[in-house]
Amino acid sequence: MGSSAGEAGSSGSSGSPAEGAEALDGPLPEGVRRRVIALTGDVVGGLTVGELPAPLRQYARFTPQRRAKFGGNAMAASLESDAAFRHRIAARLRERLPDLTGAMEEGTPPPAADPVDVAAVAYVLRPDGWVKLVAAAGEEAQRARAERADEETQAELARLRSELADARAESRSQAHRIRAEADALRKELESTRRKLRSAQNDVQRGEAAVRKARAEVESARAEAAAERTAAENEARRLRARLSEADAALEAGRRAARESRSIEDMRVRLLLDTVLDAARGLRRELALPPVEERPADAVDAVRPGRVSPNEVAARALSATDPALLDQLLALPQAHLLVDGYNVTKSGYPTIPLEKQRMRLLGGLAVLAAQSGAEITCVFDGADLAAPVLLAPPRGVRVLFSKSGQTADELIDQLVRAEPPGRPVLVVSSDREVAEGCAAVGGRPVASATLLNRLART
């Protein structure tokens, strides 16, 4: 790096007169300026921070592309104002582009080289005649832009001519199509006129048919009036015959009452025979007296018993877990749980599978503690496949079938229980609570069960 700096210094001392003698009349052509900034951005990474001008040190760690994008103006200003920095960049370019820089310093630029590259290198190296090279590159770039603009103009002109030809062809095609549509409309109009004349003829024939039908209706009305008169005469005759039949029926009833007294005597004798036989059979079999009576089959609250509705009357909150303990203490209590209603009230954020496992684990502990029958119902109508689940001990797990909801399955379970058995339905669904209450069940809020399971 020291030798490079020395070389740059010697180059600067030898090239100072040329630099002083030559200067640009105006700004660099834009293409040459971009190429100078790109070359400088590529080689700046090889310089130390101390070798960089102060305005460029903040871009030292940037990539060449970002350095050229954000530090382009600063690099251009430093190249123009800081000869030492320009000499360092020139030294780096000699290492990277030895052929092009050598030819430039010898005063013979390669004929095949890009004029913009030649002008950019000439601007950094500043050999004799570099101003002309830069100006020539600008003129070449301007000429190239003019040629490209001319080519684009020719291409645009050709495109417009093609579009004009297409538009003319489309116009001719539309004219042909419009004439064809007009011919078709004229033909359709002629056909419509023929149909209209035919329809008018049909209307005339229809009016004649209506007149004929009206005449037939009048004739039918006259015939109906005659038939009605005949029917009234027939009805009077039948009423007379009905009166005669009523008289005959009354006479038959009197005869039947007289004969029924004999039949009653025979039936009474048969009944006495059956009763005597029943008494003999009872003595033979030694049957005890009947202890149960029909009144015993009527469902009612008896002294000394507690029903689920009486438990609700005690001074407990609807969500107090002690209320559920009292209900489960009833004889032969059956606890029905609306599974997803409870889990989505207590822990809705976890997946459904974990919701089921958490609820069933708590119900297993509750079944072991209370000894009550527990059935947990889940909605299985929307499941893609059957659930593989091993029910815990003491808990019956049911899923509703396809086309059936869990609420409907709970209603069936409540109706399947005999009247008088304590059936407790855990759900916060108002329809489920009202439905189970209507068929003898006892609704319990989901929060009550969740509070009870939280104690286990």
Coordinates of C-alpha atoms in Angstrom, one line a residue:
M1 CA 0.0 0.0 0.0
G2 CA 2.9 2.4 0.7
S3 CA 4.4 1.7 -2.7
S4 CA 1.0 2.4 -4.3
A5 CA 0.8 5.7 -2.4
G6 CA 4.3 6.6 -3.5
E7 CA 3.4 5.7 -7.1
A8 CA 0.3 7.8 -6.8
G9 CA 2.4 10.7 -5.5
S10 CA 4.9 10.5 -8.3
S11 CA 2.1 10.3 -10.8
G12 CA 0.5 13.3 -9.3
S13 CA 3.7 15.3 -9.5
S14 CA 4.3 14.3 -13.1
G15 CA 0.7 14.9 -14.2
S16 CA 0.2 18.3 -12.5
P17 CA 1.1 20.4 -15.5
A18 CA -1.3 18.5 -17.8
E19 CA -4.0 18.8 -15.2
G20 CA -3.4 22.5 -15.0
A21 CA -3.3 22.9 -18.7
E22 CA -6.6 21.0 -19.4
A23 CA -10.0 21.4 -17.9
L24 CA -13.6 20.6 -18.8
D25 CA -15.8 23.4 -20.2
G26 CA -18.9 21.9 -18.5
P27 CA -20.0 19.0 -16.3
L28 CA -19.2 15.4 -17.2
P29 CA -21.7 13.7 -19.5
E30 CA -24.1 11.7 -17.3
G31 CA -23.0 8.3 -18.7
V32 CA -19.3 9.1 -18.0
R33 CA -20.2 10.4 -14.5
R34 CA -22.0 7.2 -13.6
R35 CA -19.1 5.0 -14.9
V36 CA -16.6 7.1 -13.0
I37 CA -18.6 6.7 -9.7
A38 CA -19.0 2.9 -10.4
L39 CA -15.2 2.4 -11.0
T40 CA -14.4 4.5 -7.9
G41 CA -16.9 2.6 -5.7
D42 CA -15.3 -0.7 -6.8
V43 CA -11.7 0.3 -5.8
V44 CA -12.5 2.4 -2.7
G45 CA -12.9 -0.8 -0.7
G46 CA -9.2 -1.5 -1.2
L47 CA -8.1 1.7 0.5
T48 CA -7.7 2.2 4.2
V49 CA -9.8 4.7 6.1
G50 CA -6.8 7.0 6.5
E51 CA -6.4 7.1 2.7
L52 CA -10.0 8.2 2.1
P53 CA -11.2 11.8 2.2
A54 CA -13.2 12.6 5.3
P55 CA -16.6 12.8 3.4
L56 CA -16.1 9.2 2.1
R57 CA -15.1 7.5 5.3
Q58 CA -18.6 6.8 6.4
Y59 CA -19.1 4.7 3.2
A60 CA -15.9 2.6 3.6
R61 CA -17.8 -0.5 4.9
F62 CA -20.6 -0.3 2.3
T63 CA -20.8 -2.7 -0.6
P64 CA -19.8 -1.2 -4.0
Q65 CA -23.4 -0.9 -5.1
R66 CA -24.6 0.8 -1.9
R67 CA -21.4 2.9 -1.9
A68 CA -22.1 4.1 -5.4
K69 CA -25.8 4.7 -4.6
F70 CA -25.4 6.7 -1.4
G71 CA -21.9 8.1 -1.7
G72 CA -21.8 8.9 -5.5
N73 CA -22.0 12.7 -5.1
A74 CA -19.3 12.6 -2.4
M75 CA -17.0 10.5 -4.5
A76 CA -17.4 12.7 -7.6
A77 CA -16.7 15.8 -5.5
S78 CA -13.6 14.2 -4.0
L79 CA -12.2 13.1 -7.4
E80 CA -12.5 16.6 -8.7
S81 CA -11.1 18.5 -5.6
D82 CA -8.7 16.0 -4.0
A83 CA -5.8 15.2 -6.4
A84 CA -4.1 12.8 -3.9
F85 CA -7.4 10.8 -3.7
R86 CA -7.7 10.8 -7.5
H87 CA -4.1 9.5 -7.8
R88 CA -4.9 6.6 -5.4
I89 CA -7.9 5.7 -7.4
A90 CA -5.8 5.9 -10.6
A91 CA -3.2 3.5 -9.1
R92 CA -5.9 1.0 -8.2
L93 CA -7.4 1.3 -11.8
R94 CA -3.9 0.5 -13.2
E95 CA -3.9 -2.7 -11.2
R96 CA -7.4 -3.7 -12.2
L97 CA -7.4 -2.5 -15.8
P98 CA -3.8 -2.7 -16.9
D99 CA -4.4 -3.0 -20.6
L100 CA -6.9 -0.1 -20.8
T101 CA -4.9 2.2 -18.5
G102 CA -1.6 1.4 -20.3
A103 CA -3.0 2.2 -23.7
M104 CA -4.5 5.4 -22.3
E105 CA -1.2 6.6 -20.8
E106 CA 0.5 5.8 -24.1
G107 CA -2.0 8.0 -25.9
T108 CA -3.5 5.1 -28.0
P109 CA -7.0 4.2 -26.6
P110 CA -8.1 0.7 -27.9
P111 CA -10.4 1.2 -30.9
A112 CA -12.8 -1.5 -29.6
A113 CA -13.1 -0.2 -26.1
D114 CA -16.4 1.4 -24.9
P115 CA -16.1 5.2 -25.3
V116 CA -17.7 5.7 -21.9
D117 CA -15.1 3.4 -20.2
V118 CA -12.3 5.2 -22.1
A119 CA -13.7 8.6 -21.0
A120 CA -14.1 7.5 -17.4
V121 CA -10.6 6.1 -17.1
A122 CA -9.2 9.2 -18.9
Y123 CA -11.0 11.5 -16.3
V124 CA -9.3 9.6 -13.4
L125 CA -5.8 9.2 -15.0
R126 CA -5.8 12.7 -16.6
P127 CA -3.4 11.9 -19.5
D128 CA -2.7 14.4 -22.3
G129 CA -5.9 15.1 -24.3
W130 CA -8.2 13.6 -21.6
V131 CA -10.7 16.5 -22.1
K132 CA -11.1 15.6 -25.7
L133 CA -11.6 12.0 -24.8
V134 CA -14.3 12.9 -22.3
A135 CA -16.0 15.3 -24.8
A136 CA -15.8 12.6 -27.5
A137 CA -17.4 10.1 -25.2
G138 CA -20.2 12.5 -24.4
E139 CA -20.8 13.1 -28.1
E140 CA -20.7 9.4 -28.8
A141 CA -23.2 8.8 -26.0
Q142 CA -25.4 11.6 -27.3
R143 CA -25.1 10.1 -30.8
A144 CA -26.0 6.7 -29.5
R145 CA -29.0 8.1 -27.7
A146 CA -30.0 9.9 -30.8
E147 CA -29.7 6.6 -32.8
R148 CA -31.7 4.7 -30.1
A149 CA -34.3 7.5 -30.2
D150 CA -34.5 7.3 -34.0
E151 CA -34.8 3.5 -33.8
E152 CA -37.5 3.8 -31.2
T153 CA -39.3 6.4 -33.3
Q154 CA -39.1 4.1 -36.3
A155 CA -40.4 1.2 -34.2
E156 CA -43.2 3.4 -32.8
L157 CA -44.1 4.6 -36.3
A158 CA -44.2 1.0 -37.6
R159 CA -46.4 0.0 -34.6
L160 CA -48.8 2.9 -35.3
R161 CA -49.0 2.0 -38.9
S162 CA -49.7 -1.6 -38.0
E163 CA -52.4 -0.5 -35.5
L164 CA -53.9 1.8 -38.2
A165 CA -54.0 -1.1 -40.6
D166 CA -55.6 -3.3 -38.0
A167 CA -58.1 -0.5 -37.1
R168 CA -59.0 -0.2 -40.8
A169 CA -59.4 -3.9 -41.1
E170 CA -61.5 -4.0 -38.0
S171 CA -63.6 -1.1 -39.3
R172 CA -64.3 -3.0 -42.6
S173 CA -65.1 -6.1 -40.6
Q174 CA -67.5 -4.2 -38.4
A175 CA -69.1 -2.7 -41.5
H176 CA -69.6 -6.1 -43.0
R177 CA -71.0 -7.4 -39.7
I178 CA -73.4 -4.5 -39.3
R179 CA -74.7 -5.0 -42.8
A180 CA -75.2 -8.7 -42.1
E181 CA -77.0 -7.9 -38.8
A182 CA -79.2 -5.4 -40.7
D183 CA -80.1 -8.1 -43.2
A184 CA -80.8 -10.5 -40.4
L185 CA -83.0 -7.9 -38.6
R186 CA -85.0 -7.2 -41.8
K187 CA -85.6 -11.0 -42.2
E188 CA -86.6 -11.2 -38.6
L189 CA -89.0 -8.3 -39.0
E190 CA -90.6 -10.0 -42.0
S191 CA -90.9 -13.2 -40.0
T192 CA -92.4 -11.3 -37.0
R193 CA -95.0 -9.7 -39.3
R194 CA -96.0 -13.1 -40.7
K195 CA -96.3 -14.4 -37.1
L196 CA -98.4 -11.3 -36.2
R197 CA -100.8 -11.9 -39.0
S198 CA -101.1 -15.6 -38.0
A199 CA -101.7 -14.5 -34.4
Q200 CA -104.4 -12.2 -35.4
N201 CA -106.1 -15.0 -37.3
D202 CA -105.7 -17.2 -34.2
V203 CA -107.4 -14.4 -32.1
Q204 CA -110.3 -14.3 -34.4
R205 CA -110.7 -18.1 -34.3
G206 CA -110.4 -17.9 -30.5
E207 CA -113.1 -15.2 -30.3
A208 CA -115.4 -17.5 -32.3
A209 CA -114.6 -20.4 -30.0
V210 CA -115.4 -18.2 -27.0
R211 CA -118.8 -17.3 -28.4
K212 CA -119.5 -21.0 -29.0
A213 CA -118.4 -21.9 -25.5
R214 CA -120.7 -19.2 -24.0
A215 CA -123.6 -20.8 -25.9
E216 CA -122.7 -24.2 -24.6
V217 CA -122.4 -22.8 -21.0
E218 CA -125.9 -21.3 -21.3
S219 CA -127.2 -24.7 -22.5
A220 CA -125.4 -26.4 -19.6
R221 CA -126.9 -24.0 -17.1
A222 CA -130.4 -24.8 -18.3
E223 CA -129.8 -28.5 -18.1
A224 CA -128.3 -28.0 -14.6
A225 CA -131.5 -26.2 -13.5
A226 CA -133.6 -29.0 -14.7
E227 CA -131.4 -31.6 -13.0
R228 CA -131.5 -29.5 -9.7
T229 CA -135.3 -29.5 -9.8
A230 CA -135.3 -33.3 -10.3
A231 CA -132.9 -33.7 -7.5
E232 CA -135.0 -31.7 -5.1
N233 CA -138.0 -33.9 -5.9
E234 CA -135.8 -37.0 -5.3
A235 CA -134.7 -35.5 -2.0
R236 CA -138.2 -35.0 -0.8
R237 CA -139.0 -38.6 -1.7
L238 CA -135.9 -39.9 0.2
R239 CA -136.8 -37.8 3.2
A240 CA -140.2 -39.5 3.3
R241 CA -138.5 -42.9 3.1
L242 CA -136.1 -41.9 5.9
S243 CA -139.0 -41.0 8.1
E244 CA -140.4 -44.5 7.5
A245 CA -137.0 -46.0 8.3
D246 CA -136.8 -44.1 11.6
A247 CA -140.1 -45.4 12.6
A248 CA -139.0 -49.0 11.7
L249 CA -135.7 -48.4 13.7
E250 CA -137.6 -47.3 16.8
A251 CA -139.8 -50.4 16.6
G252 CA -136.6 -52.5 16.3
R253 CA -135.0 -50.8 19.4
R254 CA -138.1 -51.6 21.5
A255 CA -137.9 -55.3 20.4
A256 CA -134.1 -55.3 21.2
R257 CA -134.7 -54.0 24.7
E258 CA -137.2 -56.7 25.4
S259 CA -134.7 -59.4 24.2
R260 CA -131.8 -57.8 26.1
S261 CA -133.3 -58.5 29.5
I262 CA -132.8 -62.3 28.8
E263 CA -129.2 -61.7 27.6
D264 CA -128.5 -59.7 30.8
M265 CA -129.6 -62.6 32.9
R266 CA -127.3 -65.0 31.1
V267 CA -124.3 -62.6 31.4
R268 CA -124.9 -62.1 35.1
L269 CA -125.0 -65.9 35.7
L270 CA -121.7 -66.2 33.8
L271 CA -120.1 -63.4 35.9
D272 CA -121.1 -65.1 39.1
T273 CA -119.6 -68.3 37.9
V274 CA -116.3 -66.5 37.1
L275 CA -116.2 -64.8 40.5
D276 CA -116.8 -68.0 42.4
A277 CA -114.0 -69.7 40.3
A278 CA -111.6 -66.8 41.1
R279 CA -112.2 -67.0 44.8
G280 CA -111.6 -70.8 44.7
L281 CA -108.3 -70.2 42.8
R282 CA -107.1 -67.6 45.3
R283 CA -107.8 -70.1 48.2
E284 CA -106.0 -72.9 46.2
L285 CA -102.9 -70.7 45.5
A286 CA -102.9 -69.0 48.9
L287 CA -102.3 -65.6 47.3
P288 CA -101.5 -62.8 49.8
P289 CA -103.5 -59.5 49.7
V290 CA -102.2 -56.9 47.2
E291 CA -99.9 -54.4 49.0
E292 CA -99.3 -51.9 46.2
R293 CA -102.0 -49.6 45.0
P294 CA -102.4 -47.5 41.8
A295 CA -101.8 -44.3 43.9
D296 CA -98.2 -45.6 44.6
A297 CA -97.3 -45.3 40.9
V298 CA -98.0 -41.5 40.8
D299 CA -94.8 -39.4 40.9
A300 CA -94.9 -37.0 43.8
V301 CA -92.7 -35.7 46.7
R302 CA -93.1 -37.9 49.7
P303 CA -92.3 -37.0 53.3
G304 CA -88.6 -37.7 54.2
R305 CA -87.4 -37.5 50.5
V306 CA -85.4 -34.8 48.8
S307 CA -86.0 -34.0 45.1
P308 CA -83.6 -32.0 42.8
N309 CA -86.1 -29.1 42.8
E310 CA -86.0 -28.9 46.6
V311 CA -82.2 -28.7 46.5
A312 CA -82.5 -25.6 44.2
A313 CA -84.6 -23.9 46.9
R314 CA -81.8 -23.8 49.4
A315 CA -79.7 -20.6 50.0
L316 CA -76.9 -21.3 47.6
S317 CA -75.5 -19.5 44.6
A318 CA -76.3 -21.0 41.2
T319 CA -72.5 -21.4 40.6
D320 CA -71.7 -22.6 44.1
P321 CA -69.9 -26.1 43.8
A322 CA -71.7 -27.1 47.1
L323 CA -75.0 -27.0 45.1
L324 CA -73.6 -29.7 42.8
D325 CA -72.4 -31.8 45.7
Q326 CA -75.9 -31.7 47.2
L327 CA -77.5 -32.7 43.9
L328 CA -75.0 -35.6 43.4
A329 CA -75.8 -36.8 46.9
L330 CA -79.4 -37.6 45.8
P331 CA -80.1 -41.3 45.5
Q332 CA -79.4 -42.7 42.0
A333 CA -78.4 -39.3 40.6
H334 CA -77.3 -39.2 36.9
L335 CA -75.1 -36.3 35.8
L336 CA -75.3 -35.4 32.0
V337 CA -72.6 -33.0 30.8
D338 CA -72.7 -31.0 27.6
G339 CA -69.0 -31.4 26.9
Y340 CA -68.0 -28.7 24.5
N341 CA -70.4 -26.2 26.2
V342 CA -68.4 -26.7 29.4
T343 CA -64.9 -26.7 27.9
K344 CA -65.5 -23.6 25.7
S345 CA -66.7 -21.8 28.8
G346 CA -63.7 -22.8 30.9
Y347 CA -60.7 -23.1 28.6
P348 CA -61.7 -22.2 25.0
T349 CA -58.1 -21.4 23.8
I350 CA -56.7 -24.9 23.9
P351 CA -57.3 -27.5 21.1
L352 CA -60.5 -29.6 21.2
E353 CA -58.6 -32.8 21.9
K354 CA -57.0 -31.3 25.0
Q355 CA -60.3 -29.8 26.0
R356 CA -61.9 -33.2 26.0
M357 CA -59.0 -34.9 27.9
R358 CA -59.0 -32.1 30.6
L359 CA -62.7 -32.3 31.2
L360 CA -62.9 -36.1 31.2
G361 CA -60.0 -36.2 33.7
G362 CA -61.9 -34.0 36.1
L363 CA -65.1 -35.9 35.7
A364 CA -63.3 -39.2 36.5
V365 CA -62.2 -37.7 39.8
L366 CA -65.7 -36.4 40.5
A367 CA -67.2 -39.9 39.7
A368 CA -64.8 -41.5 42.1
Q369 CA -65.7 -39.0 44.9
S370 CA -69.5 -38.9 44.4
G371 CA -70.3 -42.4 43.1
A372 CA -72.9 -40.9 40.8
E373 CA -73.5 -42.0 37.2
I374 CA -71.8 -39.5 34.8
T375 CA -72.3 -39.3 31.1
C376 CA -70.4 -36.7 29.0
V377 CA -71.8 -35.9 25.5
F378 CA -69.8 -34.3 22.7
D379 CA -71.0 -33.0 19.4
G380 CA -69.6 -35.4 16.8
A381 CA -71.7 -34.3 13.7
D382 CA -68.8 -32.2 12.2
L383 CA -65.9 -34.6 13.0
A384 CA -64.0 -35.7 9.9
A385 CA -63.3 -39.2 11.4
P386 CA -64.3 -41.1 14.6
V387 CA -62.5 -40.0 17.8
L388 CA -60.2 -42.7 19.2
L389 CA -60.7 -42.2 23.0
A390 CA -60.5 -44.5 26.0
P391 CA -63.2 -43.3 28.4
P392 CA -62.0 -42.9 32.0
R393 CA -63.4 -45.2 34.7
G394 CA -66.8 -44.1 35.9
V395 CA -67.5 -41.8 32.9
R396 CA -69.6 -42.7 29.9
V397 CA -68.5 -40.8 26.8
L398 CA -70.9 -40.4 23.9
F399 CA -70.6 -38.5 20.5
S400 CA -73.7 -37.4 18.5
K401 CA -74.3 -39.2 15.2
S402 CA -74.1 -37.6 11.8
G403 CA -77.2 -35.3 11.3
Q404 CA -77.7 -35.1 15.1
T405 CA -76.5 -32.5 17.6
A406 CA -75.3 -33.0 21.1
D407 CA -78.4 -31.1 22.4
E408 CA -80.7 -33.6 20.7
L409 CA -78.7 -36.5 22.2
I410 CA -78.9 -35.0 25.7
D411 CA -82.7 -34.6 25.2
Q412 CA -83.0 -38.3 24.3
L413 CA -80.9 -39.3 27.3
V414 CA -83.1 -37.3 29.7
R415 CA -86.3 -38.8 28.2
A416 CA -84.9 -42.3 28.5
E417 CA -84.7 -42.0 32.3
P418 CA -87.7 -43.1 34.4
P419 CA -89.8 -40.4 36.1
G420 CA -88.6 -39.5 39.5
R421 CA -84.9 -40.3 39.0
P422 CA -82.7 -37.2 39.7
V423 CA -81.2 -36.3 36.2
L424 CA -78.8 -33.3 36.3
V425 CA -77.9 -31.6 33.0
V426 CA -74.8 -29.4 33.0
S427 CA -75.0 -26.8 30.2
S428 CA -75.2 -23.0 29.9
D429 CA -77.2 -23.3 26.7
R430 CA -80.7 -21.8 27.4
E431 CA -82.5 -24.1 25.0
V432 CA -80.8 -27.2 26.5
A433 CA -81.7 -26.1 30.0
E434 CA -85.4 -25.3 29.1
G435 CA -85.7 -28.6 27.2
C436 CA -84.3 -30.8 30.0
A437 CA -86.5 -29.0 32.6
A438 CA -89.6 -29.6 30.4
V439 CA -89.0 -33.4 30.6
G440 CA -88.1 -33.7 34.2
G441 CA -84.3 -32.9 34.2
R442 CA -82.5 -30.5 36.5
P443 CA -80.4 -27.8 34.7
V444 CA -77.0 -26.9 36.2
A445 CA -74.8 -24.0 35.0
S446 CA -71.5 -24.9 33.3
A447 CA -69.7 -22.5 35.8
T448 CA -71.0 -24.7 38.7
L449 CA -69.2 -27.8 37.3
L450 CA -66.1 -25.9 36.5
N451 CA -65.9 -24.5 40.1
R452 CA -66.4 -28.0 41.4
L453 CA -63.7 -29.5 39.2
A454 CA -61.3 -26.7 40.3
R455 CA -61.5 -28.0 43.9
T456 CA -60.4 -31.5 42.9

